[in-house]
């Protein structure tokens, strides 16, 4: 069982299984919300259980998806497509990331101009 939390600890969760592959998103929305790029793993919604979620708020970020964040500390924690049984979880919110590795970069056409992406990891123009 993996555990994770927001920075202030008011949103806490456990998840029985996550994808080992982490995706870094360079889209403008992730950059604005996170301050840089946003890296996530994915879990089945049924494998995720909240231990504490009273400050978890959902932001309707587009007509297709919503994002979950802590309204006390502002941590960006989740992204979920409408009516989908998978949920993206911020890799940075997990307490133990030893089994995870960054395997791809997406929306690189929208990336900031102030950094380069390391060579060797696959890059995709969009999703
Ligand atoms: Zn918090
Ligand atoms: Zn993004």
CSV table of N, CA, C and O and ligand atoms in Angstrom, one decimal:
chain,number,residue,atom,x,y,z
A,1,UNK,N,0.8,-1.2,0.0
A,1,UNK,CA,0.0,0.0,0.0
A,1,UNK,C,0.9,1.3,0.0
A,1,UNK,O,1.8,1.4,0.8
A,2,UNK,N,0.6,2.2,-0.9
A,2,UNK,CA,1.3,3.4,-1.0
A,2,UNK,C,0.5,4.5,-0.3
A,2,UNK,O,-0.8,4.4,-0.3
A,3,UNK,N,1.1,5.4,0.3
A,3,UNK,CA,0.4,6.5,1.0
A,3,UNK,C,0.9,7.8,0.4
A,3,UNK,O,2.0,7.9,-0.2
A,4,UNK,N,0.0,8.8,0.4
A,4,UNK,CA,0.4,10.2,-0.1
A,4,UNK,C,-0.4,11.2,0.7
A,4,UNK,O,-1.3,11.0,1.4
A,5,UNK,N,0.1,12.4,0.5
A,5,UNK,CA,-0.6,13.6,1.2
A,5,UNK,C,-0.2,14.9,0.5
A,5,UNK,O,0.8,15.0,-0.2
A,6,UNK,N,-1.0,15.9,0.8
A,6,UNK,CA,-0.7,17.2,0.4
A,6,UNK,C,0.4,17.8,1.3
A,6,UNK,O,0.8,17.1,2.3
A,7,UNK,N,0.9,19.0,1.1
A,7,UNK,CA,2.0,19.5,1.9
A,7,UNK,C,1.6,19.7,3.3
A,7,UNK,O,2.3,19.4,4.2
A,8,UNK,N,0.4,20.2,3.6
A,8,UNK,CA,0.0,20.5,5.0
A,8,UNK,C,-0.5,19.2,5.6
A,8,UNK,O,-0.7,19.2,6.9
A,9,UNK,N,-0.8,18.2,4.9
A,9,UNK,CA,-1.2,16.9,5.5
A,9,UNK,C,-2.7,16.7,5.7
A,9,UNK,O,-3.1,15.7,6.3
A,10,UNK,N,-3.5,17.7,5.3
A,10,UNK,CA,-4.9,17.6,5.6
A,10,UNK,C,-5.6,16.7,4.6
A,10,UNK,O,-6.7,16.2,4.9
A,11,UNK,N,-5.0,16.6,3.4
A,11,UNK,CA,-5.5,15.6,2.4
A,11,UNK,C,-4.5,14.5,2.5
A,11,UNK,O,-3.3,14.6,2.2
A,12,UNK,N,-5.0,13.3,2.9
A,12,UNK,CA,-4.2,12.1,3.0
A,12,UNK,C,-4.9,11.0,2.3
A,12,UNK,O,-6.2,10.8,2.4
A,13,UNK,N,-4.1,10.1,1.6
A,13,UNK,CA,-4.8,9.0,0.9
A,13,UNK,C,-3.9,7.8,0.9
A,13,UNK,O,-2.7,7.9,1.2
A,14,UNK,N,-4.5,6.7,0.6
A,14,UNK,CA,-3.7,5.5,0.4
A,14,UNK,C,-4.1,4.9,-0.9
A,14,UNK,O,-5.3,5.0,-1.3
A,15,UNK,N,-3.2,4.2,-1.6
A,15,UNK,CA,-3.6,3.6,-2.9
A,15,UNK,C,-2.8,2.3,-3.0
A,15,UNK,O,-1.7,2.2,-2.7
A,16,UNK,N,-3.6,1.3,-3.4
A,16,UNK,CA,-3.0,-0.1,-3.3
A,16,UNK,C,-2.1,-0.4,-4.5
A,16,UNK,O,-1.2,-1.2,-4.4
A,17,UNK,N,-2.3,0.3,-5.6
A,17,UNK,CA,-1.5,0.1,-6.8
A,17,UNK,C,-1.5,1.3,-7.7
A,17,UNK,O,-2.5,1.9,-8.0
A,18,UNK,N,-0.3,1.7,-8.1
A,18,UNK,CA,-0.2,2.8,-9.1
A,18,UNK,C,0.7,2.3,-10.2
A,18,UNK,O,1.5,1.3,-10.1
A,19,UNK,N,0.6,2.9,-11.4
A,19,UNK,CA,1.4,2.6,-12.5
A,19,UNK,C,2.9,3.1,-12.2
A,19,UNK,O,3.1,4.2,-11.6
A,20,UNK,N,3.8,2.3,-12.5
A,20,UNK,CA,5.2,2.6,-12.2
A,20,UNK,C,5.7,3.8,-13.1
A,20,UNK,O,6.7,4.5,-12.7
A,21,UNK,N,5.1,3.9,-14.2
A,21,UNK,CA,5.6,4.9,-15.2
A,21,UNK,C,5.0,6.3,-14.9
A,21,UNK,O,3.8,6.4,-14.8
A,22,UNK,N,5.9,7.2,-14.7
A,22,UNK,CA,5.5,8.6,-14.4
A,22,UNK,C,5.6,9.4,-15.7
A,22,UNK,O,6.5,9.3,-16.4
A,23,UNK,N,4.5,10.3,-15.9
A,23,UNK,CA,4.5,11.2,-17.0
A,23,UNK,C,4.7,12.6,-16.6
A,23,UNK,O,4.0,13.0,-15.6
A,24,UNK,N,5.5,13.3,-17.3
A,24,UNK,CA,5.7,14.8,-17.0
A,24,UNK,C,4.9,15.6,-18.0
A,24,UNK,O,5.2,15.4,-19.2
A,25,UNK,N,4.0,16.4,-17.6
A,25,UNK,CA,3.2,17.2,-18.5
A,25,UNK,C,3.7,18.6,-18.5
A,25,UNK,O,3.8,19.3,-17.5
A,26,UNK,N,3.9,19.1,-19.8
A,26,UNK,CA,4.5,20.5,-20.0
A,26,UNK,C,3.4,21.4,-20.5
A,26,UNK,O,3.7,22.5,-21.0
A,27,UNK,N,2.1,21.0,-20.5
A,27,UNK,CA,1.1,21.9,-21.0
A,27,UNK,C,1.0,23.2,-20.2
A,27,UNK,O,1.4,23.2,-19.0
A,28,UNK,N,0.4,24.2,-20.8
A,28,UNK,CA,0.4,25.5,-20.1
A,28,UNK,C,-0.5,25.4,-18.8
A,28,UNK,O,-0.2,26.1,-17.8
A,29,UNK,N,-1.5,24.6,-18.8
A,29,UNK,CA,-2.3,24.5,-17.6
A,29,UNK,C,-1.6,23.8,-16.4
A,29,UNK,O,-1.6,24.4,-15.3
A,30,UNK,N,-0.9,22.8,-16.7
A,30,UNK,CA,-0.1,22.1,-15.7
A,30,UNK,C,1.0,23.1,-15.2
A,30,UNK,O,1.4,23.2,-14.0
A,31,UNK,N,1.6,23.9,-16.2
A,31,UNK,CA,2.7,24.8,-15.8
A,31,UNK,C,2.1,25.9,-14.9
A,31,UNK,O,2.7,26.3,-13.9
A,32,UNK,N,1.0,26.4,-15.2
A,32,UNK,CA,0.4,27.5,-14.4
A,32,UNK,C,0.0,27.0,-13.0
A,32,UNK,O,0.1,27.7,-12.0
A,33,UNK,N,-0.6,25.8,-13.0
A,33,UNK,CA,-1.1,25.3,-11.7
A,33,UNK,C,0.0,24.8,-10.8
A,33,UNK,O,-0.1,24.9,-9.5
A,34,UNK,N,1.1,24.3,-11.4
A,34,UNK,CA,2.1,23.7,-10.5
A,34,UNK,C,3.3,24.7,-10.3
A,34,UNK,O,4.1,24.5,-9.4
A,35,UNK,N,3.4,25.6,-11.2
A,35,UNK,CA,4.6,26.5,-11.2
A,35,UNK,C,5.7,26.1,-12.1
A,35,UNK,O,6.6,26.8,-12.4
A,36,UNK,N,5.6,24.8,-12.6
A,36,UNK,CA,6.6,24.3,-13.5
A,36,UNK,C,6.0,23.2,-14.3
A,36,UNK,O,4.9,23.5,-15.0
A,37,UNK,N,6.5,22.0,-14.3
A,37,UNK,CA,5.8,20.9,-15.0
A,37,UNK,C,5.1,20.1,-13.9
A,37,UNK,O,5.5,20.2,-12.8
A,38,UNK,N,4.2,19.2,-14.4
A,38,UNK,CA,3.5,18.4,-13.4
A,38,UNK,C,3.6,17.0,-13.7
A,38,UNK,O,3.3,16.5,-14.9
A,39,UNK,N,4.1,16.2,-12.8
A,39,UNK,CA,4.4,14.8,-13.0
A,39,UNK,C,3.4,13.9,-12.2
A,39,UNK,O,3.1,14.1,-11.1
A,40,UNK,N,2.9,12.9,-13.0
A,40,UNK,CA,1.8,12.1,-12.4
A,40,UNK,C,2.0,10.6,-12.6
A,40,UNK,O,2.6,10.2,-13.6
A,41,UNK,N,1.5,9.8,-11.8
A,41,UNK,CA,1.3,8.4,-12.0
A,41,UNK,C,-0.2,8.2,-12.2
A,41,UNK,O,-1.0,9.2,-12.1
A,42,UNK,N,-0.7,7.0,-12.4
A,42,UNK,CA,-2.1,6.7,-12.6
A,42,UNK,C,-2.5,5.5,-11.7
A,42,UNK,O,-1.8,4.6,-11.5
A,43,UNK,N,-3.7,5.6,-11.2
A,43,UNK,CA,-4.3,4.5,-10.4
A,43,UNK,C,-5.8,4.3,-10.8
A,43,UNK,O,-6.4,5.2,-11.4
A,44,UNK,N,-6.2,3.1,-10.6
A,44,UNK,CA,-7.7,2.9,-10.7
A,44,UNK,C,-8.4,3.6,-9.5
A,44,UNK,O,-7.9,3.5,-8.4
A,45,UNK,N,-9.5,4.2,-9.8
A,45,UNK,CA,-10.2,4.9,-8.8
A,45,UNK,C,-10.6,4.0,-7.6
A,45,UNK,O,-10.5,4.4,-6.5
A,46,UNK,N,-10.9,2.8,-7.9
A,46,UNK,CA,-11.3,1.8,-6.9
A,46,UNK,C,-10.1,1.5,-6.0
A,46,UNK,O,-10.3,0.9,-4.9
A,47,UNK,N,-8.9,1.7,-6.4
A,47,UNK,CA,-7.7,1.4,-5.6
A,47,UNK,C,-7.3,2.6,-4.6
A,47,UNK,O,-6.3,2.4,-3.9
A,48,UNK,N,-8.0,3.7,-4.8
A,48,UNK,CA,-7.6,4.9,-4.0
A,48,UNK,C,-8.6,5.1,-2.9
A,48,UNK,O,-9.8,5.0,-3.1
A,49,UNK,N,-8.1,5.3,-1.7
A,49,UNK,CA,-9.0,5.6,-0.6
A,49,UNK,C,-8.5,6.8,0.2
A,49,UNK,O,-7.3,6.9,0.5
A,50,UNK,N,-9.4,7.7,0.5
A,50,UNK,CA,-9.0,8.9,1.3
A,50,UNK,C,-9.0,8.6,2.7
A,50,UNK,O,-10.0,8.1,3.3
A,51,UNK,N,-7.9,9.0,3.4
A,51,UNK,CA,-7.9,8.9,4.9
A,51,UNK,C,-8.4,10.2,5.5
A,51,UNK,O,-8.8,10.3,6.6
A,52,UNK,N,-8.2,11.3,4.7
A,52,UNK,CA,-8.6,12.6,5.2
A,52,UNK,C,-8.8,13.5,3.9
A,52,UNK,O,-7.9,13.5,3.0
A,53,UNK,N,-10.0,14.1,3.7
A,53,UNK,CA,-10.2,14.8,2.5
A,53,UNK,C,-11.0,16.1,2.7
A,53,UNK,O,-11.6,16.6,1.7
A,54,UNK,N,-11.0,16.6,3.9
A,54,UNK,CA,-11.9,17.7,4.1
A,54,UNK,C,-11.5,19.0,3.4
A,54,UNK,O,-12.3,19.9,3.2
A,55,UNK,N,-10.2,19.1,3.1
A,55,UNK,CA,-9.8,20.3,2.4
A,55,UNK,C,-9.6,20.0,0.9
A,55,UNK,O,-9.1,20.9,0.2
A,56,UNK,N,-10.0,18.8,0.4
A,56,UNK,CA,-9.8,18.5,-1.0
A,56,UNK,C,-10.9,19.2,-1.8
A,56,UNK,O,-12.1,19.0,-1.5
A,57,UNK,N,-10.5,20.0,-2.7
A,57,UNK,CA,-11.5,20.7,-3.6
A,57,UNK,C,-11.2,20.3,-5.0
A,57,UNK,O,-10.1,20.0,-5.4
A,58,UNK,N,-12.3,20.3,-5.8
A,58,UNK,CA,-12.1,20.0,-7.2
A,58,UNK,C,-12.3,21.2,-8.1
A,58,UNK,O,-13.3,21.9,-7.9
A,59,UNK,N,-11.4,21.4,-9.0
A,59,UNK,CA,-11.5,22.5,-9.9
A,59,UNK,C,-11.8,22.0,-11.3
A,59,UNK,O,-11.1,21.1,-11.8
A,60,UNK,N,-12.9,22.5,-11.8
A,60,UNK,CA,-13.3,22.0,-13.2
A,60,UNK,C,-12.4,22.7,-14.2
A,60,UNK,O,-12.6,23.9,-14.5
A,61,UNK,N,-11.3,22.1,-14.6
A,61,UNK,CA,-10.2,22.7,-15.4
A,61,UNK,C,-10.5,22.8,-16.8
A,61,UNK,O,-9.9,23.5,-17.6
A,62,UNK,N,-11.5,22.0,-17.3
A,62,UNK,CA,-11.9,22.0,-18.7
A,62,UNK,C,-13.3,21.3,-18.7
A,62,UNK,O,-13.7,20.7,-17.7
A,63,UNK,N,-13.9,21.3,-19.9
A,63,UNK,CA,-15.1,20.6,-20.0
A,63,UNK,C,-14.9,19.1,-19.9
A,63,UNK,O,-15.9,18.3,-19.7
A,64,UNK,N,-13.7,18.6,-20.0
A,64,UNK,CA,-13.4,17.2,-20.1
A,64,UNK,C,-12.8,16.6,-18.8
A,64,UNK,O,-12.7,15.4,-18.6
A,65,UNK,N,-12.3,17.5,-17.9
A,65,UNK,CA,-11.6,17.0,-16.7
A,65,UNK,C,-11.7,18.0,-15.6
A,65,UNK,O,-12.0,19.1,-15.7
A,66,UNK,N,-11.3,17.4,-14.4
A,66,UNK,CA,-11.2,18.2,-13.2
A,66,UNK,C,-9.9,17.9,-12.5
A,66,UNK,O,-9.3,16.9,-12.7
A,67,UNK,N,-9.5,18.8,-11.6
A,67,UNK,CA,-8.3,18.7,-10.9
A,67,UNK,C,-8.6,18.8,-9.4
A,67,UNK,O,-9.3,19.7,-9.0
A,68,UNK,N,-8.0,18.0,-8.6
A,68,UNK,CA,-8.1,18.0,-7.1
A,68,UNK,C,-7.0,18.7,-6.5
A,68,UNK,O,-5.8,18.4,-6.8
A,69,UNK,N,-7.3,19.6,-5.5
A,69,UNK,CA,-6.2,20.3,-4.8
A,69,UNK,C,-6.6,20.5,-3.4
A,69,UNK,O,-7.8,20.4,-3.0
A,70,UNK,N,-5.6,20.8,-2.6
A,70,UNK,CA,-5.9,21.1,-1.2
A,70,UNK,C,-6.1,22.6,-1.0
A,70,UNK,O,-5.3,23.4,-1.5
A,71,UNK,N,-7.3,23.0,-0.5
A,71,UNK,CA,-7.6,24.4,-0.4
A,71,UNK,C,-6.9,25.1,0.8
A,71,UNK,O,-7.1,26.3,1.0
A,72,UNK,N,-6.1,24.3,1.6
A,72,UNK,CA,-5.3,25.0,2.6
A,72,UNK,C,-3.9,25.3,2.1
A,72,UNK,O,-3.5,26.4,2.2
A,73,UNK,N,-3.2,24.3,1.6
A,73,UNK,CA,-1.8,24.5,1.2
A,73,UNK,C,-1.7,24.7,-0.3
A,73,UNK,O,-0.6,25.1,-0.7
A,74,UNK,N,-2.7,24.4,-1.1
A,74,UNK,CA,-2.7,24.6,-2.5
A,74,UNK,C,-2.0,23.5,-3.3
A,74,UNK,O,-1.8,23.7,-4.5
A,75,UNK,N,-1.7,22.4,-2.7
A,75,UNK,CA,-1.0,21.3,-3.4
A,75,UNK,C,-1.9,20.8,-4.6
A,75,UNK,O,-3.1,20.6,-4.4
A,76,UNK,N,-1.3,20.6,-5.7
A,76,UNK,CA,-2.0,20.0,-6.9
A,76,UNK,C,-1.9,18.5,-6.8
A,76,UNK,O,-0.8,18.0,-6.9
A,77,UNK,N,-3.0,17.8,-6.6
A,77,UNK,CA,-2.9,16.4,-6.2
A,77,UNK,C,-3.4,15.4,-7.3
A,77,UNK,O,-2.8,14.4,-7.5
A,78,UNK,N,-4.5,15.8,-7.9
A,78,UNK,CA,-5.2,14.8,-8.8
A,78,UNK,C,-5.7,15.5,-10.1
A,78,UNK,O,-5.9,16.7,-10.1
A,79,UNK,N,-5.8,14.6,-11.1
A,79,UNK,CA,-6.4,15.0,-12.4
A,79,UNK,C,-7.3,13.9,-12.8
A,79,UNK,O,-6.8,12.7,-12.7
A,80,UNK,N,-8.5,14.2,-13.2
A,80,UNK,CA,-9.4,13.1,-13.6
A,80,UNK,C,-10.3,13.5,-14.8
A,80,UNK,O,-10.9,14.5,-14.7
A,81,UNK,N,-10.3,12.6,-15.8
A,81,UNK,CA,-11.2,12.8,-16.9
A,81,UNK,C,-12.6,12.5,-16.4
A,81,UNK,O,-12.8,11.7,-15.6
A,82,UNK,N,-13.6,13.2,-17.0
A,82,UNK,CA,-15.0,12.9,-16.7
A,82,UNK,C,-15.3,11.5,-16.9
A,82,UNK,O,-14.9,10.8,-17.8
A,83,UNK,N,-16.1,10.9,-15.9
A,83,UNK,CA,-16.6,9.6,-16.0
A,83,UNK,C,-15.5,8.5,-16.4
A,83,UNK,O,-15.8,7.6,-17.1
A,84,UNK,N,-14.4,8.7,-15.8
A,84,UNK,CA,-13.3,7.8,-16.0
A,84,UNK,C,-13.0,7.0,-14.7
A,84,UNK,O,-13.1,7.6,-13.7
A,85,UNK,N,-12.6,5.8,-14.9
A,85,UNK,CA,-12.3,5.0,-13.6
A,85,UNK,C,-10.8,5.0,-13.3
A,85,UNK,O,-10.4,4.3,-12.4
A,86,UNK,N,-10.1,5.8,-14.0
A,86,UNK,CA,-8.7,6.0,-13.6
A,86,UNK,C,-8.5,7.5,-13.1
A,86,UNK,O,-9.2,8.4,-13.5
A,87,UNK,N,-7.5,7.6,-12.3
A,87,UNK,CA,-7.2,9.0,-11.8
A,87,UNK,C,-5.7,9.2,-11.8
A,87,UNK,O,-4.9,8.3,-11.4
A,88,UNK,N,-5.3,10.4,-12.2
A,88,UNK,CA,-3.9,10.7,-12.2
A,88,UNK,C,-3.6,11.3,-10.8
A,88,UNK,O,-4.3,12.1,-10.3
A,89,UNK,N,-2.5,10.8,-10.3
A,89,UNK,CA,-2.0,11.2,-8.9
A,89,UNK,C,-0.7,11.9,-9.0
A,89,UNK,O,0.2,11.3,-9.7
A,90,UNK,N,-0.5,13.1,-8.4
A,90,UNK,CA,0.8,13.8,-8.5
A,90,UNK,C,1.9,12.9,-7.9
A,90,UNK,O,1.8,12.4,-6.7
A,91,UNK,N,2.9,12.6,-8.7
A,91,UNK,CA,4.0,11.7,-8.2
A,91,UNK,C,4.6,12.4,-6.9
A,91,UNK,O,5.0,11.7,-6.0
A,92,UNK,N,4.7,13.7,-6.9
A,92,UNK,CA,5.3,14.4,-5.8
A,92,UNK,C,4.5,14.2,-4.5
A,92,UNK,O,5.0,14.6,-3.4
A,93,UNK,N,3.3,13.8,-4.5
A,93,UNK,CA,2.5,13.7,-3.3
A,93,UNK,C,2.7,12.3,-2.6
A,93,UNK,O,2.2,12.2,-1.5
A,94,UNK,N,3.3,11.4,-3.3
A,94,UNK,CA,3.5,10.1,-2.7
A,94,UNK,C,4.6,10.1,-1.7
A,94,UNK,O,5.7,10.7,-1.9
A,95,UNK,N,4.5,9.3,-0.6
A,95,UNK,CA,5.5,9.2,0.4
A,95,UNK,C,6.7,8.4,0.0
A,95,UNK,O,7.8,8.7,0.3
A,96,UNK,N,6.4,7.4,-0.8
A,96,UNK,CA,7.5,6.5,-1.3
A,96,UNK,C,7.5,6.4,-2.8
A,96,UNK,O,6.5,5.8,-3.3
A,97,UNK,N,8.4,6.9,-3.5
A,97,UNK,CA,8.4,6.9,-4.9
A,97,UNK,C,9.5,6.0,-5.5
A,97,UNK,O,9.9,6.0,-6.6
A,98,UNK,N,10.0,5.1,-4.6
A,98,UNK,CA,11.1,4.3,-5.0
A,98,UNK,C,10.8,3.3,-6.2
A,98,UNK,O,11.7,3.0,-7.0
A,99,UNK,N,9.6,2.9,-6.4
A,99,UNK,CA,9.3,2.0,-7.5
A,99,UNK,C,8.9,2.8,-8.8
A,99,UNK,O,8.6,2.1,-9.8
A,100,UNK,N,8.9,4.1,-8.8
A,100,UNK,CA,8.5,4.8,-9.9
A,100,UNK,C,9.6,5.4,-10.8
A,100,UNK,O,10.7,5.6,-10.2
A,101,UNK,N,9.4,5.5,-12.1
A,101,UNK,CA,10.4,6.3,-12.9
A,101,UNK,C,9.7,7.1,-14.0
A,101,UNK,O,8.7,6.7,-14.5
A,102,UNK,N,10.3,8.2,-14.3
A,102,UNK,CA,9.8,9.1,-15.3
A,102,UNK,C,10.1,8.5,-16.7
A,102,UNK,O,11.2,8.2,-17.0
A,103,UNK,N,9.0,8.2,-17.4
A,103,UNK,CA,9.2,7.5,-18.7
A,103,UNK,C,8.8,8.3,-19.9
A,103,UNK,O,9.1,7.9,-21.0
A,104,UNK,N,8.0,9.4,-19.7
A,104,UNK,CA,7.7,10.2,-20.9
A,104,UNK,C,7.3,11.6,-20.5
A,104,UNK,O,6.9,11.9,-19.4
A,105,UNK,N,7.5,12.5,-21.5
A,105,UNK,CA,7.2,13.9,-21.4
A,105,UNK,C,6.0,14.1,-22.4
A,105,UNK,O,6.2,13.8,-23.6
A,106,UNK,N,5.0,14.8,-22.0
A,106,UNK,CA,3.9,15.1,-22.9
A,106,UNK,C,3.6,16.6,-23.0
A,106,UNK,O,4.1,17.4,-22.2
A,107,UNK,N,2.9,17.0,-24.1
A,107,UNK,CA,2.7,18.4,-24.4
A,107,UNK,C,3.9,19.2,-24.5
A,107,UNK,O,4.0,20.3,-24.0
A,108,UNK,N,5.0,18.6,-25.0
A,108,UNK,CA,6.2,19.3,-25.1
A,108,UNK,C,6.2,20.5,-26.0
A,108,UNK,O,7.0,21.5,-25.9
A,109,UNK,N,5.2,20.6,-26.9
A,109,UNK,CA,5.1,21.7,-27.8
A,109,UNK,C,4.7,23.0,-27.0
A,109,UNK,O,4.9,24.1,-27.4
A,110,UNK,N,4.1,22.8,-25.8
A,110,UNK,CA,3.7,23.9,-24.9
A,110,UNK,C,4.7,24.2,-23.8
A,110,UNK,O,4.4,25.0,-23.0
A,111,UNK,N,5.8,23.6,-23.9
A,111,UNK,CA,6.8,23.7,-22.7
A,111,UNK,C,7.3,25.1,-22.6
A,111,UNK,O,7.3,25.9,-23.5
A,112,UNK,N,7.7,25.5,-21.4
A,112,UNK,CA,8.3,26.8,-21.2
A,112,UNK,C,9.6,26.9,-21.9
A,112,UNK,O,10.3,25.9,-22.3
A,113,UNK,N,10.0,28.1,-22.2
A,113,UNK,CA,11.3,28.3,-23.0
A,113,UNK,C,12.5,28.4,-22.1
A,113,UNK,O,13.6,28.5,-22.6
A,114,UNK,N,12.4,28.3,-20.8
A,114,UNK,CA,13.5,28.5,-19.9
A,114,UNK,C,14.2,27.2,-19.5
A,114,UNK,O,15.1,27.3,-18.7
A,115,UNK,N,13.8,26.1,-20.1
A,115,UNK,CA,14.5,24.8,-19.7
A,115,UNK,C,14.5,23.9,-20.9
A,115,UNK,O,13.7,24.1,-21.9
A,116,UNK,N,15.4,23.0,-20.9
A,116,UNK,CA,15.4,21.9,-21.9
A,116,UNK,C,15.0,20.6,-21.2
A,116,UNK,O,15.2,20.4,-20.0
A,117,UNK,N,14.5,19.7,-22.1
A,117,UNK,CA,14.2,18.4,-21.6
A,117,UNK,C,15.3,17.4,-21.8
A,117,UNK,O,15.9,17.4,-22.9
A,118,UNK,N,15.7,16.6,-20.8
A,118,UNK,CA,16.8,15.8,-20.9
A,118,UNK,C,16.6,14.8,-22.1
A,118,UNK,O,15.5,14.3,-22.3
A,119,UNK,N,17.7,14.5,-22.8
A,119,UNK,CA,17.6,13.5,-23.9
A,119,UNK,C,17.4,12.1,-23.3
A,119,UNK,O,17.8,11.8,-22.2
A,120,UNK,N,16.8,11.2,-24.1
A,120,UNK,CA,16.8,9.8,-23.7
A,120,UNK,C,15.4,9.4,-23.2
A,120,UNK,O,15.1,8.2,-23.1
A,121,UNK,N,14.6,10.4,-22.8
A,121,UNK,CA,13.2,10.1,-22.3
A,121,UNK,C,12.3,10.5,-23.5
A,121,UNK,O,12.4,11.6,-24.0
A,122,UNK,N,11.3,9.6,-23.9
A,122,UNK,CA,10.5,9.9,-25.0
A,122,UNK,C,9.7,11.2,-24.8
A,122,UNK,O,9.2,11.5,-23.6
A,123,UNK,N,9.5,11.9,-25.8
A,123,UNK,CA,8.8,13.2,-25.8
A,123,UNK,C,7.6,13.2,-26.8
A,123,UNK,O,7.8,12.7,-27.9
A,124,UNK,N,6.5,13.7,-26.4
A,124,UNK,CA,5.3,13.7,-27.3
A,124,UNK,C,4.8,15.1,-27.4
A,124,UNK,O,4.7,15.9,-26.4
A,125,UNK,N,4.5,15.5,-28.6
A,125,UNK,CA,4.0,16.9,-28.9
A,125,UNK,C,2.7,17.2,-28.1
A,125,UNK,O,2.6,18.3,-27.6
A,126,UNK,N,1.9,16.2,-28.0
A,126,UNK,CA,0.6,16.4,-27.2
A,126,UNK,C,0.5,15.2,-26.3
A,126,UNK,O,1.4,14.8,-25.6
A,127,UNK,N,-0.7,14.7,-26.2
A,127,UNK,CA,-1.0,13.6,-25.2
A,127,UNK,C,-0.3,12.3,-25.6
A,127,UNK,O,-0.3,11.9,-26.7
B,1,LIG,ZN1,-2.8,20.7,2.2
B,2,LIG,ZN1,-0.7,19.2,-18.5
